[in-house]
């Protein structure tokens, strides 16, 4: 009996989360409607709120599916490690669903502290491989040990996000090369 | 009679726009509700839709109030022109309302072509002084005439927006100097 109940609970959580994720991908955070999630999934709002104490809690669960797993390359130089990571990111920015949904997370985070905390976690996961390659570059004395990894990352990635979300310019190899080159030069031991 | 009617029309447009702008500042684009605008302003939805054919049209009118007017400095060098512009932008990113509302425009633009067209206009106005100082630097043969103004702007401003909306890091003088320096170096005639 308890086993069947557990299975039913798991099943309704799964369908609710799947429908929330579908709406999230389609319309961003602000487009997710609990009424609509309940209607489509056939799970009552009371049950939904039993599993997730707030709309934000459900959104956070759905957003955690957006990320993609990255591994830090180890090519021997910071420039080529960054080029590999940034080329991959540029490709994702121009094709992956998360690149279209992420502005809705940034927007919601401006006003909702729970979403802001979630964005901060997503960002940390997302930046881990960048920190890893910079850390190794410091150990090799390729960049100054006291140089700011945060600045280096902002200089490398900022131009790409600027193109994707603000200028809507194509992110081409020329910009990627220029951004990586400039960031590495700024931090490098001369 | 016609004059009085015109005045009444103007007055109701003004209150509708003011309330829309208030909601926009408070909650971003997705938080603007026409029902609520109608309730607070006392102007019927029928009348609102007579003046603005769609919710997007009203939002576009309200968003056009967000921008702030910038003039292009003319200090004699690209580096110091950019430093002046970027220092001002950094200040605004950390204090102005538009910096908190803009992600909701980016989000809506991902799915609404009317909002996307409006964002593109806002962006163009916003970038005009940057293009002006780069144009003058080209005329002075300070930077290569065939260098990309778009890349230079993305490299200068991208890191700031990255900090404001993604890493949530403070935008300090060190980052501003590094970003401007790197962008100018990349475009400069050696």
Coordinates of N, CA and C in Angstrom, one line a residue, chain A residues 24-30 99-104 106-107 109-111 116 119 123 127 146 148 150-151 153-155 157-159 161-169 172 174-175 178-179 182-183 185-186, chain B residues 24-30 99-104 106-107 109-111 116 119 123 127 146 148 150-151 153-155 157-159 161-169 172 174-175 178-179 182-183 185-186:
Chain A
X24 N 8.0 26.4 -19.2 CA 9.2 27.2 -18.9 C 10.0 27.4 -20.2
X25 N 10.2 26.2 -20.9 CA 10.9 26.3 -22.2 C 10.2 27.1 -23.2
X26 N 8.9 27.0 -23.2 CA 8.1 27.7 -24.2 C 7.9 29.2 -23.9
X27 N 7.8 29.6 -22.7 CA 7.3 30.9 -22.4 C 8.2 31.6 -21.3
X28 N 9.2 31.0 -20.8 CA 10.0 31.6 -19.7 C 9.3 31.5 -18.4
X29 N 10.0 32.0 -17.4 CA 9.4 31.8 -16.0 C 8.0 32.5 -15.9
X30 N 7.9 33.7 -16.4 CA 6.7 34.4 -16.2 C 5.5 33.8 -16.9
X99 N 19.4 29.4 -23.4 CA 19.8 30.8 -23.7 C 18.6 31.7 -23.9
X100 N 17.5 31.1 -24.3 CA 16.2 31.9 -24.5 C 15.4 32.0 -23.2
X101 N 15.6 31.0 -22.3 CA 14.9 31.0 -21.0 C 15.6 31.8 -19.9
X102 N 16.9 31.9 -20.0 CA 17.7 32.5 -18.9 C 17.3 33.9 -18.6
X103 N 17.0 34.8 -19.7 CA 16.6 36.1 -19.3 C 15.4 36.2 -18.4
X104 N 14.5 35.2 -18.5 CA 13.3 35.2 -17.6 C 13.7 34.9 -16.2
X106 N 16.8 35.8 -14.9 CA 17.4 37.1 -14.5 C 16.3 38.1 -14.1
X107 N 15.3 38.2 -14.9 CA 14.2 39.1 -14.7 C 13.5 38.7 -13.3
X109 N 14.7 37.0 -10.9 CA 15.6 37.2 -9.8 C 15.7 38.6 -9.3
X110 N 15.4 39.6 -10.1 CA 15.4 41.0 -9.7 C 14.4 41.2 -8.6
X111 N 13.4 40.4 -8.5 CA 12.3 40.7 -7.6 C 12.1 39.5 -6.6
X116 N 16.5 34.4 -7.1 CA 17.9 34.9 -7.1 C 18.9 33.9 -6.6
X119 N 19.4 31.3 -9.2 CA 20.2 31.8 -10.3 C 21.7 31.8 -9.9
X123 N 24.5 29.8 -11.8 CA 25.7 30.5 -12.3 C 27.0 29.9 -11.8
X127 N 29.9 28.3 -14.1 CA 31.2 28.9 -14.2 C 32.3 28.0 -13.7
X146 N 47.5 36.7 -8.3 CA 46.5 37.6 -7.6 C 45.6 38.2 -8.7
X148 N 42.3 38.6 -10.9 CA 40.9 38.3 -10.6 C 40.3 37.3 -11.6
X150 N 37.3 36.4 -11.6 CA 35.9 37.0 -11.9 C 36.0 38.0 -13.0
X151 N 37.1 38.9 -13.0 CA 37.2 39.8 -14.1 C 37.6 39.1 -15.4
X153 N 36.8 36.2 -16.3 CA 35.6 35.5 -16.8 C 34.6 36.5 -17.4
X154 N 34.4 37.7 -16.7 CA 33.5 38.7 -17.2 C 34.0 39.2 -18.6
X155 N 35.3 39.4 -18.7 CA 35.9 39.9 -20.0 C 35.8 38.9 -21.1
X157 N 33.4 36.2 -21.2 CA 32.1 35.8 -21.6 C 31.1 37.0 -21.8
X158 N 31.4 38.1 -21.1 CA 30.5 39.3 -21.2 C 30.1 39.6 -22.7
X159 N 31.2 39.8 -23.6 CA 30.9 40.1 -25.0 C 29.9 39.2 -25.7
X161 N 27.5 37.2 -24.2 CA 26.1 37.5 -23.7 C 25.5 38.8 -24.2
X162 N 26.4 39.8 -24.3 CA 26.0 41.1 -24.9 C 25.4 40.9 -26.3
X163 N 26.1 40.1 -27.1 CA 25.7 39.9 -28.5 C 24.4 39.1 -28.5
X164 N 24.3 38.1 -27.6 CA 23.1 37.2 -27.7 C 21.8 38.0 -27.2
X165 N 22.0 38.8 -26.2 CA 20.8 39.4 -25.5 C 20.6 40.8 -25.8
X166 N 21.6 41.6 -26.1 CA 21.5 43.0 -26.3 C 21.6 43.5 -27.8
X167 N 22.8 43.3 -28.4 CA 23.0 43.8 -29.7 C 22.4 42.8 -30.8
X168 N 22.1 41.5 -30.3 CA 21.6 40.5 -31.2 C 22.5 40.3 -32.4
X169 N 23.8 40.6 -32.2 CA 24.7 40.3 -33.3 C 25.1 38.8 -33.3
X172 N 30.6 35.5 -33.8 CA 31.5 34.8 -34.7 C 32.9 34.6 -34.1
X174 N 35.7 35.7 -34.9 CA 36.5 36.9 -34.7 C 36.3 37.5 -33.3
X175 N 35.0 37.6 -32.9 CA 34.7 38.2 -31.6 C 35.2 37.2 -30.5
X178 N 38.9 37.6 -30.2 CA 39.3 38.9 -29.6 C 39.0 38.9 -28.1
X179 N 37.9 38.4 -27.7 CA 37.5 38.4 -26.3 C 38.5 37.6 -25.5
X182 N 42.0 39.2 -25.4 CA 42.1 40.4 -24.5 C 42.1 40.0 -23.1
X183 N 41.3 39.0 -22.7 CA 41.2 38.6 -21.3 C 42.5 38.0 -20.9
X185 N 45.5 38.4 -22.2 CA 46.6 39.4 -22.2 C 46.5 40.2 -20.9
X186 N 45.3 40.5 -20.5 CA 45.1 41.4 -19.3 C 45.6 40.7 -18.0
Chain B
X24 N 5.4 48.6 -14.7 CA 6.6 48.1 -15.4 C 7.9 48.3 -14.5
X25 N 8.0 49.4 -13.9 CA 9.2 49.7 -13.0 C 9.1 48.7 -11.8
X26 N 7.9 48.4 -11.3 CA 7.9 47.6 -10.1 C 8.0 46.1 -10.4
X27 N 7.5 45.7 -11.6 CA 7.4 44.2 -11.8 C 8.0 43.7 -13.1
X28 N 8.5 44.6 -13.9 CA 9.0 44.2 -15.2 C 7.8 44.0 -16.2
X29 N 8.1 43.7 -17.4 CA 7.1 43.6 -18.5 C 6.0 42.5 -18.1
X30 N 6.5 41.4 -17.6 CA 5.5 40.3 -17.4 C 4.6 40.6 -16.2
X99 N 17.9 49.3 -15.3 CA 18.8 48.1 -15.3 C 18.1 46.9 -14.7
X100 N 17.1 47.1 -13.9 CA 16.3 46.1 -13.3 C 15.1 45.6 -14.2
X101 N 14.7 46.6 -15.0 CA 13.5 46.3 -15.9 C 13.9 45.7 -17.2
X102 N 15.2 46.0 -17.7 CA 15.6 45.6 -19.0 C 15.6 44.1 -19.2
X103 N 16.0 43.3 -18.2 CA 15.9 41.8 -18.4 C 14.5 41.3 -18.8
X104 N 13.5 42.0 -18.3 CA 12.1 41.6 -18.7 C 11.8 41.9 -20.1
X106 N 14.3 41.9 -22.5 CA 15.0 40.9 -23.2 C 14.2 39.6 -23.2
X107 N 13.7 39.2 -22.1 CA 12.8 38.0 -22.0 C 11.7 38.1 -22.9
X109 N 11.2 39.9 -25.5 CA 11.7 40.0 -26.9 C 12.0 38.6 -27.5
X110 N 12.3 37.6 -26.6 CA 12.6 36.3 -27.1 C 11.4 35.7 -27.8
X111 N 10.2 36.1 -27.4 CA 9.0 35.5 -27.9 C 8.0 36.4 -28.6
X116 N 10.6 42.7 -29.6 CA 11.9 42.6 -30.1 C 12.3 43.8 -30.9
X119 N 13.0 46.6 -28.6 CA 14.3 46.5 -27.9 C 15.4 46.9 -28.8
X123 N 18.0 49.8 -28.0 CA 19.5 49.4 -28.0 C 20.2 50.4 -29.0
X127 N 23.2 52.9 -27.8 CA 24.6 52.7 -28.4 C 25.1 53.9 -29.2
X146 N 38.8 49.7 -40.5 CA 38.0 48.6 -40.8 C 37.7 47.7 -39.5
X148 N 35.8 46.5 -36.2 CA 34.4 46.4 -36.0 C 34.0 47.2 -34.8
X150 N 31.0 47.2 -33.6 CA 30.2 46.3 -32.8 C 31.0 45.4 -31.8
X151 N 32.1 44.9 -32.3 CA 33.0 44.1 -31.5 C 33.6 44.9 -30.3
X153 N 32.4 47.6 -29.0 CA 31.3 47.9 -28.0 C 31.0 46.6 -27.1
X154 N 30.9 45.5 -27.8 CA 30.6 44.3 -27.0 C 31.7 44.0 -26.0
X155 N 33.0 44.2 -26.4 CA 34.1 43.9 -25.5 C 34.1 45.0 -24.3
X157 N 31.4 46.8 -23.2 CA 30.2 46.8 -22.3 C 29.8 45.4 -21.8
X158 N 30.1 44.4 -22.6 CA 29.7 43.0 -22.2 C 30.1 42.7 -20.8
X159 N 31.3 42.9 -20.3 CA 31.7 42.6 -19.0 C 30.8 43.3 -17.9
X161 N 27.6 44.3 -18.2 CA 26.3 43.6 -18.1 C 26.4 42.2 -17.5
X162 N 27.5 41.5 -17.8 CA 27.7 40.2 -17.3 C 27.7 40.3 -15.7
X163 N 28.4 41.3 -15.2 CA 28.4 41.5 -13.7 C 27.1 41.8 -13.2
X164 N 26.4 42.7 -13.8 CA 25.1 43.2 -13.3 C 24.1 42.1 -13.3
X165 N 24.0 41.3 -14.4 CA 22.9 40.4 -14.5 C 23.3 38.9 -14.3
X166 N 24.5 38.5 -14.4 CA 24.9 37.1 -14.3 C 25.7 36.8 -13.0
X167 N 26.9 37.4 -12.9 CA 27.7 37.1 -11.7 C 27.3 37.8 -10.5
X168 N 26.5 38.9 -10.7 CA 26.1 39.8 -9.6 C 27.3 40.4 -8.9
X169 N 28.4 40.5 -9.5 CA 29.6 41.1 -8.9 C 29.5 42.6 -9.0
X172 N 33.5 47.4 -10.5 CA 34.4 48.4 -9.9 C 35.3 49.0 -11.0
X174 N 38.5 48.8 -11.4 CA 39.4 47.9 -12.0 C 38.9 47.2 -13.2
X175 N 37.6 46.7 -13.1 CA 37.0 46.0 -14.2 C 36.8 47.0 -15.4
X178 N 40.0 47.7 -17.1 CA 40.5 46.5 -17.8 C 39.7 46.3 -19.1
X179 N 38.4 46.5 -19.0 CA 37.6 46.3 -20.2 C 37.8 47.3 -21.3
X182 N 41.4 46.8 -22.8 CA 41.4 45.6 -23.7 C 40.7 45.9 -25.0
X183 N 39.6 46.6 -25.0 CA 38.9 46.8 -26.2 C 39.6 47.8 -27.1
X185 N 42.9 48.4 -27.0 CA 44.1 47.7 -27.5 C 43.8 46.9 -28.7
X186 N 42.7 46.2 -28.7 CA 42.3 45.2 -29.8 C 42.1 46.0 -31.1

